[in-house]
PDB file of C-alpha atoms in Angstrom:
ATOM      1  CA  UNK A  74      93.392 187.750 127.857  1.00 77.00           C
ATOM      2  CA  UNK A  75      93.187 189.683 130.757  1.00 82.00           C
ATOM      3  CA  UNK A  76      94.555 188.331 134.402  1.00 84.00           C
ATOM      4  CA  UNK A  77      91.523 186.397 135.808  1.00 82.00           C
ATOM      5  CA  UNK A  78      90.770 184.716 132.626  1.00 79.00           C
ATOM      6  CA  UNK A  79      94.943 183.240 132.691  1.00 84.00           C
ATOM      7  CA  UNK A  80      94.146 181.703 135.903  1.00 81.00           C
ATOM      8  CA  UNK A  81      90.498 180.760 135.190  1.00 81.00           C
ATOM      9  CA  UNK A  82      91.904 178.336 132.562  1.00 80.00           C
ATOM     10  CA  UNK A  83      95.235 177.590 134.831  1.00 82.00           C
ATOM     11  CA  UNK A  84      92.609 176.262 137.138  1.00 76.00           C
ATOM     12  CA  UNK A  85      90.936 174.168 134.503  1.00 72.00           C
ATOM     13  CA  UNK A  86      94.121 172.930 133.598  1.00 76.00           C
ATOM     14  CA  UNK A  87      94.507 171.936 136.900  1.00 79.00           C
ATOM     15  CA  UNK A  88      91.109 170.661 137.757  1.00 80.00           C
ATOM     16  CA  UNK A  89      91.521 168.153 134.480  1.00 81.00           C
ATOM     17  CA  UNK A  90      95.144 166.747 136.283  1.00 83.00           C
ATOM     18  CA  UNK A  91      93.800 165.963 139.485  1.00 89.00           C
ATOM     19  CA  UNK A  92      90.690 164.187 137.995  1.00 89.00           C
ATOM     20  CA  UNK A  93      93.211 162.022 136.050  1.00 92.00           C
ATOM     21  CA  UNK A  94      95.208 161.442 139.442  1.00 92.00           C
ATOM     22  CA  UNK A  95      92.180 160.370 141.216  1.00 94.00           C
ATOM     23  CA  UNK A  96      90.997 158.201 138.159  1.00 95.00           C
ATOM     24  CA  UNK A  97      94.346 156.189 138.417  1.00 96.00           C
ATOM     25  CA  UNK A  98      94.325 156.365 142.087  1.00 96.00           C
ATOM     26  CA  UNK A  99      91.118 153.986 142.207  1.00 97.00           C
ATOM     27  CA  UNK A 100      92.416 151.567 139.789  1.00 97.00           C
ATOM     28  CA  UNK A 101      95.902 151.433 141.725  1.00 97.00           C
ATOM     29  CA  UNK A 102      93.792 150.683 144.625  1.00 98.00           C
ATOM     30  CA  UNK A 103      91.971 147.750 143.122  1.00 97.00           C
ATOM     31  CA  UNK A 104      95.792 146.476 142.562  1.00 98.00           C
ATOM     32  CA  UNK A 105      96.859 147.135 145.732  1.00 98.00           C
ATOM     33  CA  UNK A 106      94.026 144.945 146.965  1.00 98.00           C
ATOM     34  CA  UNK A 107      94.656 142.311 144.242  1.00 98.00           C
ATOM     35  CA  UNK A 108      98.582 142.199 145.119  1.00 98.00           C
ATOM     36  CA  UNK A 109      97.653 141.815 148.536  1.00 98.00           C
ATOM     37  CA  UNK A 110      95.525 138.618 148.053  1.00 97.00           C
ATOM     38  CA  UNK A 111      97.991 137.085 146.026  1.00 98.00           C
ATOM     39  CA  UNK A 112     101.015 137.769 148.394  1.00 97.00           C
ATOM     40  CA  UNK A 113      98.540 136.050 150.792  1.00 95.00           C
ATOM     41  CA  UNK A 114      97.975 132.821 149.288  1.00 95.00           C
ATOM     42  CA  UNK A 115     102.158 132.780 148.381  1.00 95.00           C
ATOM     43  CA  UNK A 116     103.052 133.656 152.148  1.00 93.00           C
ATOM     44  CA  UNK A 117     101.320 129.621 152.790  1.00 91.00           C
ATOM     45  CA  UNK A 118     104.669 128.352 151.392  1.00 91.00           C
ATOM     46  CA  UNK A 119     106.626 129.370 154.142  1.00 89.00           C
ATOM     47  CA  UNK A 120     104.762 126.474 156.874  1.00 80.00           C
ATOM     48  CA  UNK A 121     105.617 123.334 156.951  1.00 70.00           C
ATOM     49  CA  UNK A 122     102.563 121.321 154.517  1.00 73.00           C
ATOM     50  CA  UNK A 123     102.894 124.593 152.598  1.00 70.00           C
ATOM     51  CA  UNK A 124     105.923 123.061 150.818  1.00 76.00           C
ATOM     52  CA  UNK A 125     103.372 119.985 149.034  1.00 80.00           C
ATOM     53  CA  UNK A 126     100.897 122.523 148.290  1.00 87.00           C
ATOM     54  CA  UNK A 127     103.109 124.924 145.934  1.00 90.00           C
ATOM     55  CA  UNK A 128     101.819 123.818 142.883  1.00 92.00           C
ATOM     56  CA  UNK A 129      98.091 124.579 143.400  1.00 93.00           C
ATOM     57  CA  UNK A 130      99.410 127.738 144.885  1.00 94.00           C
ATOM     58  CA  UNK A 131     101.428 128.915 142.104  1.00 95.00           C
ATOM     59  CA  UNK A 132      98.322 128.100 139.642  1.00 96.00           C
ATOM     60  CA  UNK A 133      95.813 129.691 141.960  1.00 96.00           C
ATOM     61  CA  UNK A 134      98.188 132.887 142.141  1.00 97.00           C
ATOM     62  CA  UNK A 135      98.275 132.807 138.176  1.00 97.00           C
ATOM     63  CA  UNK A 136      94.613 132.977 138.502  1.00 97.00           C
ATOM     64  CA  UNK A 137      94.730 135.975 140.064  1.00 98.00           C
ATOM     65  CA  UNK A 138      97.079 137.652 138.042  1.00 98.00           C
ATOM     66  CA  UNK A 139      94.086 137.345 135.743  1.00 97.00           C
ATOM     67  CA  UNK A 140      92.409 139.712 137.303  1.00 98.00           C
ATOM     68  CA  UNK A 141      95.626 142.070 137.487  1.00 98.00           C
ATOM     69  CA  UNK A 142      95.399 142.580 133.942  1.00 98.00           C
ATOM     70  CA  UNK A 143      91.931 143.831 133.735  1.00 97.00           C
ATOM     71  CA  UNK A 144      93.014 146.247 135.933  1.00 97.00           C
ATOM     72  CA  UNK A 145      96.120 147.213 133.848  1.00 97.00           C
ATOM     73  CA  UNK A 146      94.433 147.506 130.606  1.00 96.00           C
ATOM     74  CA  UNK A 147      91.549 150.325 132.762  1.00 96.00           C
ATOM     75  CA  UNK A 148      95.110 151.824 134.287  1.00 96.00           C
ATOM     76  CA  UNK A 149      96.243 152.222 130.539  1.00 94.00           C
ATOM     77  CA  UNK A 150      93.027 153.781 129.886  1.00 94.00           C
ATOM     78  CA  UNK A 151      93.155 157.081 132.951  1.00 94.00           C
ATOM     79  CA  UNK A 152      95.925 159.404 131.565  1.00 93.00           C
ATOM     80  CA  UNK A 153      97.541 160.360 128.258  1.00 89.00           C
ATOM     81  CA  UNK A 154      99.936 157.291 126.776  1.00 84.00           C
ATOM     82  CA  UNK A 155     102.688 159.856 125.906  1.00 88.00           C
ATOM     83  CA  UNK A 156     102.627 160.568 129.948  1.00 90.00           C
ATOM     84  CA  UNK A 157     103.566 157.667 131.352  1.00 93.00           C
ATOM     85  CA  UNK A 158     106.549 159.422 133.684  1.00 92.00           C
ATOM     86  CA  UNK A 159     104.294 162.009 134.580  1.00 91.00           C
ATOM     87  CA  UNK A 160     102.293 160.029 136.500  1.00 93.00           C
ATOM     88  CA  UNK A 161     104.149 156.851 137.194  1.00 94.00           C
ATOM     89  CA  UNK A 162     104.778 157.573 140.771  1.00 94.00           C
ATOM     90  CA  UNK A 163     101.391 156.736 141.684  1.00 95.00           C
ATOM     91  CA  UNK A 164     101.577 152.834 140.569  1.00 96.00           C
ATOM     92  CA  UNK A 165     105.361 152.547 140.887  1.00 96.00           C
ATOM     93  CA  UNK A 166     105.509 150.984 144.412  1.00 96.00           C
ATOM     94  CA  UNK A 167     102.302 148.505 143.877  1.00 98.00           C
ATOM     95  CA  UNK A 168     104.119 147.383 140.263  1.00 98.00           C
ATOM     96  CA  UNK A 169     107.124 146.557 141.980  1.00 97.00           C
ATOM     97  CA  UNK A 170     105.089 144.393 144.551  1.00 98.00           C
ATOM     98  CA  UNK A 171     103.939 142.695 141.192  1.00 98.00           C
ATOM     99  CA  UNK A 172     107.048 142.038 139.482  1.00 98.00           C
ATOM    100  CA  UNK A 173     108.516 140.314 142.782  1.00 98.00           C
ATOM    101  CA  UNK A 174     105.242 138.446 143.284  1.00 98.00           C
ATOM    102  CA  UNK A 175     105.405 136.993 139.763  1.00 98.00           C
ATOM    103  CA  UNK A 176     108.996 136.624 139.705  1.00 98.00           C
ATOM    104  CA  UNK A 177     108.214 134.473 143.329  1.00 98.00           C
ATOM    105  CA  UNK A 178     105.658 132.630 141.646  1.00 98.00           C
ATOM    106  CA  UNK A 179     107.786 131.331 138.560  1.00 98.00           C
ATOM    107  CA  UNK A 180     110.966 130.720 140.927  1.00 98.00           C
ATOM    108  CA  UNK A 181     108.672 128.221 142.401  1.00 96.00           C
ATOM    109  CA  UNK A 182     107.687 126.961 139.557  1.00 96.00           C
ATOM    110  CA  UNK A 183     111.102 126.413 137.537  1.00 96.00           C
ATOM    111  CA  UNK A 184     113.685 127.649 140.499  1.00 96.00           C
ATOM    112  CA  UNK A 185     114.644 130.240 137.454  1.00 97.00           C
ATOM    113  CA  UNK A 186     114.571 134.141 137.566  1.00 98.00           C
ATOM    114  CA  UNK A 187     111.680 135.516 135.866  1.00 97.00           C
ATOM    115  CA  UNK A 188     112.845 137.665 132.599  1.00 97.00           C
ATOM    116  CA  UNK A 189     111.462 141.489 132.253  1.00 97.00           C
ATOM    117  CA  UNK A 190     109.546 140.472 128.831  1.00 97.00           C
ATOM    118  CA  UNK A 191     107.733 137.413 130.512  1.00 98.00           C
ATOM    119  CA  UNK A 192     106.542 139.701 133.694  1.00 98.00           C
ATOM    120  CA  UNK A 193     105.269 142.018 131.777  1.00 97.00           C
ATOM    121  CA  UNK A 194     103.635 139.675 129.578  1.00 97.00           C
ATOM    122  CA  UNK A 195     102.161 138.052 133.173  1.00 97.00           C
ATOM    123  CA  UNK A 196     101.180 141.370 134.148  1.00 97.00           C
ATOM    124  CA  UNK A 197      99.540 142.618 130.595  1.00 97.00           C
ATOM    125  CA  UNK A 198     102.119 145.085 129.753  1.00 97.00           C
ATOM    126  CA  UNK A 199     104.968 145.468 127.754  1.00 96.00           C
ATOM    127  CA  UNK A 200     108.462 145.117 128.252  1.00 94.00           C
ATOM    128  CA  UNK A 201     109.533 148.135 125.742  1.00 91.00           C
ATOM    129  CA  UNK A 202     108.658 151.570 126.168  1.00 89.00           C
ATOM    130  CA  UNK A 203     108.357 152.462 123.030  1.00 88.00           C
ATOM    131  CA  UNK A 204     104.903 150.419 122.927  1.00 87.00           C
ATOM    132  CA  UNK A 205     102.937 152.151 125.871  1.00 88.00           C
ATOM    133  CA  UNK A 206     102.348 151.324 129.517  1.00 94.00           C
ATOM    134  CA  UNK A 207     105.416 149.364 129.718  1.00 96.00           C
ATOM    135  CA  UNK A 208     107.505 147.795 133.037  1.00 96.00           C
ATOM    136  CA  UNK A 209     110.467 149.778 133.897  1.00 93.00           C
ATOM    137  CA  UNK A 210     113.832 148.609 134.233  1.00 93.00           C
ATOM    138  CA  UNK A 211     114.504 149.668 137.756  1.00 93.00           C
ATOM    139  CA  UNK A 212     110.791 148.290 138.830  1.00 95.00           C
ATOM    140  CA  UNK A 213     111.499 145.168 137.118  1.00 97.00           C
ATOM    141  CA  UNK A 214     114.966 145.063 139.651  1.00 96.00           C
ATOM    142  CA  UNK A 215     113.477 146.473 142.373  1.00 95.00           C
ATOM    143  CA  UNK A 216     110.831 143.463 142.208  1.00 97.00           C
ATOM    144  CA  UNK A 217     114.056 140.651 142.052  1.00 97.00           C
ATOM    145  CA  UNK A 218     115.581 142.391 145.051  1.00 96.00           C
ATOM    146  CA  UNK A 219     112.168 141.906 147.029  1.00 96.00           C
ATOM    147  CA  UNK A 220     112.608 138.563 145.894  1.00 97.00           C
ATOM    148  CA  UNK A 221     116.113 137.677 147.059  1.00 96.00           C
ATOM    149  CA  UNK A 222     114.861 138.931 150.523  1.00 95.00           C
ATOM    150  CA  UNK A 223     111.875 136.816 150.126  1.00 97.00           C
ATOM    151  CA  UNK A 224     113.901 133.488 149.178  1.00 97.00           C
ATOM    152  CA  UNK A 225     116.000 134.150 152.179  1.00 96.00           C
ATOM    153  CA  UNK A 226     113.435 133.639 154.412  1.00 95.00           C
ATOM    154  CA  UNK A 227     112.260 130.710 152.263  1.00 95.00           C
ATOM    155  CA  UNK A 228     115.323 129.171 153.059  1.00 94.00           C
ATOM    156  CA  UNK A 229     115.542 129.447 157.132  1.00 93.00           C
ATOM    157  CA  UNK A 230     111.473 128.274 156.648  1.00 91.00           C
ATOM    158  CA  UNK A 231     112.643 125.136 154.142  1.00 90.00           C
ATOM    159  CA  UNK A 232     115.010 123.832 157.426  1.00 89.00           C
ATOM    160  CA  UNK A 233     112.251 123.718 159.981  1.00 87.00           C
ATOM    161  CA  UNK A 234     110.068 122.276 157.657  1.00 85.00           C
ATOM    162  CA  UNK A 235     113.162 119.484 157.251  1.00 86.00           C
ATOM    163  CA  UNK A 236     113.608 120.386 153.919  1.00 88.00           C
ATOM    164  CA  UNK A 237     117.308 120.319 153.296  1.00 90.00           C
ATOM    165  CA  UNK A 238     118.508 120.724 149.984  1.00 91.00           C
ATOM    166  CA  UNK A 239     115.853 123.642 149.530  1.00 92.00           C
ATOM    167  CA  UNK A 240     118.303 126.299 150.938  1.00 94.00           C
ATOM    168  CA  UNK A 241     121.371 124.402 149.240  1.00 94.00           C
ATOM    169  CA  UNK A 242     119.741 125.526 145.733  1.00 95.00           C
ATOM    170  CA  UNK A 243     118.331 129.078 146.493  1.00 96.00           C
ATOM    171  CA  UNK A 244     122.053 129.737 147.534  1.00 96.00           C
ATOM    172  CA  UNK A 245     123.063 128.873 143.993  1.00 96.00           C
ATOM    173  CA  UNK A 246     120.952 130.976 142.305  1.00 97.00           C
ATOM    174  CA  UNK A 247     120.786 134.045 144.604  1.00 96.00           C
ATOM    175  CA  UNK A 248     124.809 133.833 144.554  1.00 96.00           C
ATOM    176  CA  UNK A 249     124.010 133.911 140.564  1.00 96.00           C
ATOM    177  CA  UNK A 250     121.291 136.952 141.140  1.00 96.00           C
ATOM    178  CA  UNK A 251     124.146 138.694 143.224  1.00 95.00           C
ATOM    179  CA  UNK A 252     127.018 137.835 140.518  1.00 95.00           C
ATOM    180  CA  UNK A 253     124.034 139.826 137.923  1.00 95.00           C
ATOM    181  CA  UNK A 254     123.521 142.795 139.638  1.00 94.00           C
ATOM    182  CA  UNK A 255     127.543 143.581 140.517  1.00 92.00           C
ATOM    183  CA  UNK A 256     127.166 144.129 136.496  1.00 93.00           C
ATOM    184  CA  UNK A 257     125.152 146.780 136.453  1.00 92.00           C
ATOM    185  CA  UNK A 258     126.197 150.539 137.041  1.00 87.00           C
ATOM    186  CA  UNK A 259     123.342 151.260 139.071  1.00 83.00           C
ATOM    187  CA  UNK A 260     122.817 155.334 139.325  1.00 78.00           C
ATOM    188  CA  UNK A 261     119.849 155.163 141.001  1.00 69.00           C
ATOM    189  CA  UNK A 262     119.565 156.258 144.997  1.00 79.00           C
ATOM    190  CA  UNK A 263     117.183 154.279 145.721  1.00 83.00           C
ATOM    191  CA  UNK A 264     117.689 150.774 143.650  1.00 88.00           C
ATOM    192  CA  UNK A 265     121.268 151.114 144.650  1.00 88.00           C
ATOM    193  CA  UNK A 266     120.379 151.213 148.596  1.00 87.00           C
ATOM    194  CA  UNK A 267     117.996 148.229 148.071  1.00 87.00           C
ATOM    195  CA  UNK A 268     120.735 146.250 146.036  1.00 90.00           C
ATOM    196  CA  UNK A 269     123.247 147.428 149.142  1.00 89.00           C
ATOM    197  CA  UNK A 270     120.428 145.080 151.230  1.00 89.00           C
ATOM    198  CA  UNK A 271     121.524 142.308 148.565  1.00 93.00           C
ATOM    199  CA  UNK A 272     124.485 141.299 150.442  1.00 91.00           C
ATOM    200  CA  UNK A 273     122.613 140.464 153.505  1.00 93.00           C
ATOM    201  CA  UNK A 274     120.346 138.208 152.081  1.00 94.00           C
ATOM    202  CA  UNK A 275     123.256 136.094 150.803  1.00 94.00           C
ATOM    203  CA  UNK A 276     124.934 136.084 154.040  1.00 94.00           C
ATOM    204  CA  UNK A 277     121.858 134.549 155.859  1.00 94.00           C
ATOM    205  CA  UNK A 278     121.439 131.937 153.653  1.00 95.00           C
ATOM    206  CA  UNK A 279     125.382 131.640 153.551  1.00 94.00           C
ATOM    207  CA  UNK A 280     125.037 131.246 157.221  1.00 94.00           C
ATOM    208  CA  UNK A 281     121.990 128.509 156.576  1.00 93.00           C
ATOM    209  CA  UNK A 282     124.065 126.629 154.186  1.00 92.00           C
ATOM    210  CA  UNK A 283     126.738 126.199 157.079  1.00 92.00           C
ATOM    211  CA  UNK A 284     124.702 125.276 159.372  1.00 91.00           C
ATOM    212  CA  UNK A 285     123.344 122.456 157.508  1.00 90.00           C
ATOM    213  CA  UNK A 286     126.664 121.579 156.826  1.00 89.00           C
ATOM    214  CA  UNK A 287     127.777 121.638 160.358  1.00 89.00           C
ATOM    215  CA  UNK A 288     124.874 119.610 161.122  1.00 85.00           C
ATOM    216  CA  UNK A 289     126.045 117.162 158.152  1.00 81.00           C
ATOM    217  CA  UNK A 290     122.796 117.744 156.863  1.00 75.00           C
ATOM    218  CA  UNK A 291     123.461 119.113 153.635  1.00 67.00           C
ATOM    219  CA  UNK A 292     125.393 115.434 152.455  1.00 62.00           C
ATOM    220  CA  UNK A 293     121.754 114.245 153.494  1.00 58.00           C
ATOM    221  CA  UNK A 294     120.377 116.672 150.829  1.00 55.00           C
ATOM    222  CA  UNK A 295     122.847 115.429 148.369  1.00 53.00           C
ATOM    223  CA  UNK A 296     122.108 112.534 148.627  1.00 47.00           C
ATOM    224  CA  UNK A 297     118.221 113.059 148.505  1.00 52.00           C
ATOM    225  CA  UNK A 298     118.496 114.966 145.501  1.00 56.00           C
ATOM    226  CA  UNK A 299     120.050 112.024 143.813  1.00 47.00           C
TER     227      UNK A 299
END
């Protein structure tokens, strides 16, 4: 094979690679769009009649991860299923945006944290890798650290709306979510800077929590709870 003819078929090689790139970058565009709407209709729960509407919101977000689905089983369909890592940069950030969006959607629901199986079962993928398009580890984390950061704000919104014992129970379990993660050896740069932004989020709604309790609101809570 003489010199032109090697990079003839280099360039092939090539040409095949970036069709697959641009193949996944349309259907990671579709979930961009679809994350976006749903992050939309959650964002309501932060004003004030938002808080009696959660319900309807949390099924009309399920709807819509209906639709994010479709679009992973035609993502599943763009490259090669033994090369997954080769090309998982270009859906990693909008799958992360997903597993904090469903993991925000069942905390509403139950006030528990989302497991990795039942995401990717919500999101029409697996949880093992062995199996296929599957949800990483560190997305799956990365997701519950966008969520503590989201339930923060939650709970500074849940006091002006005069919700009180709101931010008395995401303190609980984001103190529990913070307990979880000083378990794991994280390695990774990136995840481990994001779980450094942990610590902040507890300290705003630590600072919340006293307030209400300064205020002597948080015995009103109690009470209401009862």
């Amino acid at each position: 094979m003489s010199v032109s003819e090697m990079f003839a078929a280099l360039q092939g090689a090539l040409g095949q690679d970036q069709d697959i790139r641009e193949e996944i970058r349309k259907v990671v565009q579709a979930l961009e769009q679809t994350a976006r709407e749903i992050l939309t209709l959650l964002q309501g729960v932060h004003q004030g009649p938002g808080f009696q509407h959660i319900p309807k919101k949390c099924q009309k977000a399920r709807e819509h991860f209906g639709t994010v689905r479709t679009q992973m089983e035609s993502l599943k369909t763009k490259f090669p299923a033994d090369q997954y890592y080769r090309f998982h940069e270009h859906w990693r950030f909008v799958l992360q945006r997903l597993v904090f969006l469903a993991a925000f959607v069942v905390y509403l629901e139950s006030e528990t944290l989302v497991t990795r199986e039942a995401v990717a079962e919500i999101l029409g993928i697996e949880a093992d890798r062995e199996r296929g398009f599957h949800l990483d580890i560190e997305d799956y984390l990365s997701g519950v650290l966008t969520l503590a950061s989201e339930l923060a704000r939650l709970a500074v919104n849940s006091v002006t709306a005069g919700d009180y014992a709101r931010p008395l129970r995401i303190s609980t379990f984001i103190n529990e979510l913070d307990s979880g993660f000083r378990l794991l050896n994280l390695k990774n740069d990136s995840l481990r800077k994001r779980y450094d932004g942990l610590k902040y989020d507890v300290k705003k709604i630590e600072e919340v929590v006293y307030d209400l309790s300064i205020r002597g609101l948080n015995k009103e809570a109690a009470v209401g709870e009862k």
